[in-house]
Amino acid sequence: MSMLEIENLTVEFKTGSGYFRAVDGVSLQVDKGEVLAIVGESGSGKSVSMLAVMGLLPWTAKVTADRMTFEGRDLLGLSANDRRRIIGKDIAMIFQEPMSSLNPCFTVGFQIIEALKEHLDLDKAQRKARAIELLGLVGIPSPEQRLRAFPHQLSGGMSQRVMIAMAIACSPKLLIADEPTTALDVTIQAQILELLVRLQKETGMGLVLITHSMGVVAETAERVSVQYAGQKVEEQAVKELFRDPRHPYTAALLSALPERAKGRKLPSIPGVVPGQFDRPAGCLFAPRCQLATELCHTTPPPRLDGALCHYPLKDGAPQNHPGLKERAA
Amino acid sequence: MPSDASLPAGTTAPAPPGPLRAFWRAFRENRGAVLGLAVVSFILFVAVFANVLAPYSPIEQFRGFSKLPPFWVEGSDPKFILGTDAVGRDMLSRLMYGARVSLFIGLSVMVVSMVVGVALGLAAAFFGGIVDVIIIRVMDLIMAIPSLVLAILIIAIIGPNLTNTIVAVTIVGLPRYVRLVRASALTELTKDYVTAAKVSGVGKFRLMTATVLPNCLAPLIVQAALGLSDAILEAAGLGFLGLGAQPPTPEWGSMLADTRDLMLSHPWVMAFPGIAILITVLAINLMGDGLRDALDPRLRRS
Amino acid sequence: MIRFFLKRLALTIPTFIALMFITFVMLRLVPGDPIEVRRGERGISPERLAQLRHDMGLDQPLWKQFLDYANALLHGDFGTSIVSKSPVLHEFLTLFPATLELTITAMIFAIVLGVPAGVIAASRRGGVYDQALMGLALTGYSMPIFWWGLILVLIMSNTLHLTPVSGRVDLIKFYYQPVTGFMLIDSILSGQKGAFMDAVRHLILPMIVLGTVPLAVIARMTRSSMLEVLEEDYVRTARAKGLSWTRIVGVHALRNALIPVVTVIGLQVGGLLAGAVLTETIFSWPGVGKWLIESINRRDYPALQGGIMLIATIVILVNLFIDMLYGLINPRIRHAK
């Protein structure tokens, strides 16, 4: 049994005009010491599913799942108090905007020590020592002084390091990193990713990396789950995925990588992720898919070869696609 | 690896609602706001048709019928449903005409404040420099003096009557409009669509009125609603101190002041004008809150 | 911090000068020259009038008069009451402690009830408590306080006989010299049995009446500020740490939510002094608000002028103080260069 198991997770938000389905029947597993990447464009519901695991969604959200367990414990069935003993201790999360994710009114030290106080049985001096150790671990120079710093005195990269220190404070078994580098400068991005991977290796914790960048995936992950418009469209080990993407969306994402672009112009995927009011009846990706047929537009696709597609790709060619068959005939 | 369970059938997507409908939908959701709107409409109706609806003239004194209690209390006279005041004037008629006076003051203050506030606020935002400094300093000065104290000062200079009440209450409330318009205009001015309009050669005046102003409207409408209730309260306060509309004008505040001596012996005479003020102001505020929630896109999202 | 303070202080100077100008102009605008008023007095000779005019500096050019006025103000001379013939500043300072006592207790009343009410409403968003508290708050906010005062007197004093109708202390039963001017403190200092409770009983209704509107404003502001803060990323971080809801609301959210509330509390000071005019009139509370209204009725314009000048000065100073306080809670401002 995996450490984190999610089966058929659906999250809906109540809006002024009905419900908006942000996550639509997603299933995921994360094992001990594994690095899973969840990839997708903005609005594909990748953060929302992880926020649902943490129980951090706003009150307008409705979460349903056939199964959502962490080390065999049903997360949805737990009382709020029991859940708090897991959240922040065994599962920790860092976020996209490090600058606004730290409380501006309290010092860095206060915020790290607070996490230690909540979950671990340490005395005051031990907590302080641990906080200094943590800041050193995430590569913050002169950690002792930094304890007294306020968040607005830190740069974005430093803030994210502090967030990471705070997240790993209680040696979690699973760390969820929600686009941890998106808001940072490119040079800092690489440093933070490196830090995450190093910490993951050193502590053996599981890591879920939410990102929209295939480049980040290639560098860090072992397994990849690709999400589109709230659905998981494909999941594969990272090497296989890069070599032989099954879903046209994955293929399109990969060909949009500068390193893999063939022509002089960088290819892009036309259109945007559907919102509340333009959700297609059939395959959600159909309006943007170059291979879409009448069937794709009218009927939701089945899961074939691990891809949510009527005509999953094999070695770059769609299988059973009527257009190609005709051409072949 | 288990595959995903079969996906639920896609729900048919509703069309996105238009702005006015979206507003009404959001407004309607707030029951308090709808109630407020209904009450305000009713009071407005009464105020407009007071001359038709009121059983008597508000200043006619019925000798021998003074200080009557309302109909459900013993000793009342069915001719005067809500009783009469100290000099025998019909309470119901005075309340109805009072609605006219109060709403007239409130709406006048609101309209004048809107016009002057928008003009000054936009001028401050657009011309900046010395114009901005002067306007903002003057507004700061007005804000430094407690509202009622300043109103009293103004009334002391120009004398107490209905028109001067409007003038005083307008001046006292003006800074909020000016600062609001200036602040939202300054925010809007930094946005790209304004730059786009500037680049495409839109004239300054047109930029102010046609491009920027409509985008400042939402907070301004909310301020107008809250300003209306404030103005009514402020005017009633002046009336209560004897510095508002002068007798025998049936102004709710001054009606209260007239009845202070009767408070113990005839509490009804005192109760009604106060209830009228409270209900009117409460209804407007309920409506204003609803407007704010419906017009503020940040809150509409949830 | 010191630079921030000095900058803020410098900004008040033009406001202050404009204030002097306005009050100066006001005295020239009111109907009835103070000398003309006295023309009717029996046995007053034209020479005496001219002498008076000269004494009061009214034969000088306007700009000279203004400079004299400004100079006098800066030396603490706020004019002389026509009616009592005593310096306005002296009258004001005698009466001000009563107003201060009333406004401070009203503010404490408003904060002590308003902040928790707002926090409870926000953390139970949409629930029964939220709706009930906010319904009450809106009613309080819409309350014509002069009527509210009369109703409370009617119920609490005349029907239930729980509280006295007017004044600060029962002057027949208790008499003592004012030491601080605060009746609550003086009554204790006097050592007279029951004096303190009597002062409290006198204070309670005016305090509630004056505190009602600020209470409503603070409750509403705390709630909306709290709701906004609860949506912030750092609250999500706090939740991700597995902290209890009480700690998230009470520590992480409240501290940030209070920043705008403090500003609102500061802005209420002006409103409180305005409300004090009405409250003091209703309860015959011997403070500056009642005195101001009496000055108008007696056409004592120098008193009115000086009184308004002093009240505005106090409001300006309080707002300055609030800005400082703001800097203390918000480290971003404290550290701003």
Tab-separated table of C-alpha atoms in Angstrom, chain B residues 31 137-138 140-150 152-153 155-159 176 226 229-230 232-238 240-241 243 252-253 256-257 259-260 263-265 267 270-279 281-283 285-287 289 292 298-299 301-302, chain C residues 11-12 14-16 18-20 22-23 25-27 29-31 125 131 135 138-147 150-151 153-154 158 165 220 223 228 231 267 269-271 273-275 277-278 281-284 292-293 296-297 299 301 304-305 308 311-313 315-316 319:
chain	number	residue	atom	x	y	z
B	31	ARG	CA	-32.000	38.719	1.756
B	137	ARG	CA	-5.454	69.681	2.689
B	138	VAL	CA	-8.930	71.202	2.755
B	140	ASP	CA	-8.106	66.828	5.831
B	141	LEU	CA	-9.127	69.985	7.608
B	142	ILE	CA	-12.823	69.152	7.303
B	143	MET	CA	-12.091	65.674	8.604
B	144	ALA	CA	-10.133	67.037	11.551
B	145	ILE	CA	-13.231	68.655	12.989
B	146	PRO	CA	-15.832	66.209	14.299
B	147	SER	CA	-18.679	66.084	11.801
B	148	LEU	CA	-21.477	67.341	14.006
B	149	VAL	CA	-19.273	70.044	15.534
B	150	LEU	CA	-18.371	71.345	12.096
B	152	ILE	CA	-22.904	73.202	14.120
B	153	LEU	CA	-20.193	75.724	13.284
B	155	ILE	CA	-25.070	76.460	10.935
B	156	ALA	CA	-23.924	79.051	13.466
B	157	ILE	CA	-22.527	81.108	10.617
B	158	ILE	CA	-25.289	80.716	8.047
B	159	GLY	CA	-28.291	80.236	10.328
B	176	ARG	CA	-15.230	60.923	1.935
B	226	LEU	CA	-23.936	54.951	2.994
B	229	SER	CA	-28.030	57.241	5.593
B	230	ASP	CA	-25.298	59.300	7.247
B	232	ILE	CA	-30.269	61.581	7.256
B	233	LEU	CA	-28.807	60.803	10.681
B	234	GLU	CA	-26.703	63.943	10.706
B	235	ALA	CA	-29.640	66.130	9.700
B	236	ALA	CA	-31.818	64.512	12.361
B	237	GLY	CA	-29.095	65.179	14.924
B	238	LEU	CA	-29.019	68.845	13.940
B	240	PHE	CA	-32.695	67.410	17.557
B	241	LEU	CA	-30.336	70.172	18.710
B	243	LEU	CA	-30.251	73.669	14.535
B	252	TRP	CA	-38.037	63.717	12.541
B	253	GLY	CA	-35.119	65.045	14.578
B	256	LEU	CA	-37.973	64.298	18.877
B	257	ALA	CA	-36.600	67.455	20.426
B	259	THR	CA	-41.175	65.764	22.809
B	260	ARG	CA	-38.370	65.638	25.366
B	263	MET	CA	-40.891	61.671	27.510
B	264	LEU	CA	-42.078	60.407	30.863
B	265	SER	CA	-45.766	61.083	30.624
B	267	PRO	CA	-43.470	58.043	25.719
B	270	MET	CA	-41.119	60.287	21.537
B	271	ALA	CA	-40.983	56.725	20.273
B	272	PHE	CA	-42.337	57.194	16.765
B	273	PRO	CA	-39.959	59.733	15.216
B	274	GLY	CA	-36.980	57.756	16.518
B	275	ILE	CA	-38.338	54.496	15.142
B	276	ALA	CA	-38.914	56.205	11.807
B	277	ILE	CA	-35.304	57.415	11.689
B	278	LEU	CA	-33.925	54.050	12.787
B	279	ILE	CA	-35.951	52.052	10.255
B	281	VAL	CA	-31.428	54.490	8.129
B	282	LEU	CA	-31.267	50.757	8.810
B	283	ALA	CA	-33.045	49.956	5.544
B	285	ASN	CA	-27.674	50.638	5.250
B	286	LEU	CA	-28.930	47.119	4.571
B	287	MET	CA	-29.328	48.093	0.946
B	289	ASP	CA	-24.275	46.572	2.335
B	292	ARG	CA	-21.232	46.717	-1.699
B	298	ARG	CA	-13.604	40.179	-4.640
B	299	LEU	CA	-16.553	39.239	-2.490
B	301	ARG	CA	-16.309	35.338	-6.197
B	302	SER	CA	-17.082	33.363	-3.081
C	11	LEU	CA	2.093	67.107	7.512
C	12	THR	CA	-0.196	68.352	10.262
C	14	PRO	CA	-0.579	73.104	7.099
C	15	THR	CA	-3.789	71.577	8.409
C	16	PHE	CA	-3.279	73.453	11.628
C	18	ALA	CA	-5.747	76.286	7.729
C	19	LEU	CA	-7.696	75.515	10.874
C	20	MET	CA	-6.604	78.786	12.446
C	22	ILE	CA	-11.055	79.031	9.152
C	23	THR	CA	-11.866	79.727	12.790
C	25	VAL	CA	-12.786	83.831	9.273
C	26	MET	CA	-15.718	82.283	11.076
C	27	LEU	CA	-15.677	84.891	13.793
C	29	LEU	CA	-18.649	85.933	9.333
C	30	VAL	CA	-21.072	85.290	12.147
C	31	PRO	CA	-23.986	87.671	12.198
C	125	ARG	CA	-18.994	33.173	8.684
C	131	GLN	CA	-25.938	36.891	11.169
C	135	GLY	CA	-27.677	42.362	12.345
C	138	LEU	CA	-25.952	47.270	11.572
C	139	THR	CA	-28.773	48.338	13.856
C	140	GLY	CA	-26.270	49.988	16.175
C	141	TYR	CA	-24.608	51.656	13.237
C	142	SER	CA	-27.971	53.020	12.074
C	143	MET	CA	-29.003	54.194	15.528
C	144	PRO	CA	-29.946	57.844	16.033
C	145	ILE	CA	-28.059	58.045	19.331
C	146	PHE	CA	-30.044	60.991	20.680
C	147	TRP	CA	-33.163	58.833	20.486
C	150	LEU	CA	-33.813	58.887	25.524
C	151	ILE	CA	-35.103	55.326	25.180
C	153	VAL	CA	-33.264	56.685	30.080
C	154	LEU	CA	-36.933	55.830	29.745
C	158	ASN	CA	-37.667	55.855	34.713
C	165	VAL	CA	-31.041	60.366	34.639
C	220	ARG	CA	-18.129	45.333	11.317
C	223	ARG	CA	-15.206	41.092	10.810
C	228	GLU	CA	-9.928	39.340	4.268
C	231	GLU	CA	-7.947	34.453	2.823
C	267	LEU	CA	-11.087	57.684	12.846
C	269	VAL	CA	-12.308	59.670	17.757
C	270	GLY	CA	-13.767	62.515	15.713
C	271	GLY	CA	-17.079	60.711	15.614
C	273	LEU	CA	-16.479	63.878	20.032
C	274	ALA	CA	-19.367	64.616	17.673
C	275	GLY	CA	-21.450	62.000	19.451
C	277	VAL	CA	-22.207	66.710	21.815
C	278	LEU	CA	-25.490	64.820	21.553
C	281	THR	CA	-26.892	67.231	25.858
C	282	ILE	CA	-29.217	64.316	26.589
C	283	PHE	CA	-27.628	63.360	29.903
C	284	SER	CA	-26.713	66.890	31.061
C	292	LEU	CA	-20.397	74.056	22.826
C	293	ILE	CA	-24.138	73.841	22.259
C	296	ILE	CA	-24.163	78.654	20.349
C	297	ASN	CA	-27.428	79.281	22.100
C	299	ARG	CA	-24.132	83.459	20.897
C	301	TYR	CA	-18.802	83.025	19.506
C	304	LEU	CA	-17.333	78.464	20.108
C	305	GLN	CA	-14.295	79.465	18.084
C	308	ILE	CA	-13.692	74.157	17.967
C	311	ILE	CA	-11.366	70.013	19.659
C	312	ALA	CA	-9.876	69.934	16.175
C	313	THR	CA	-6.381	70.114	17.663
C	315	VAL	CA	-8.497	65.153	16.908
C	316	ILE	CA	-5.374	65.943	14.896
C	319	ASN	CA	-4.811	60.766	14.701
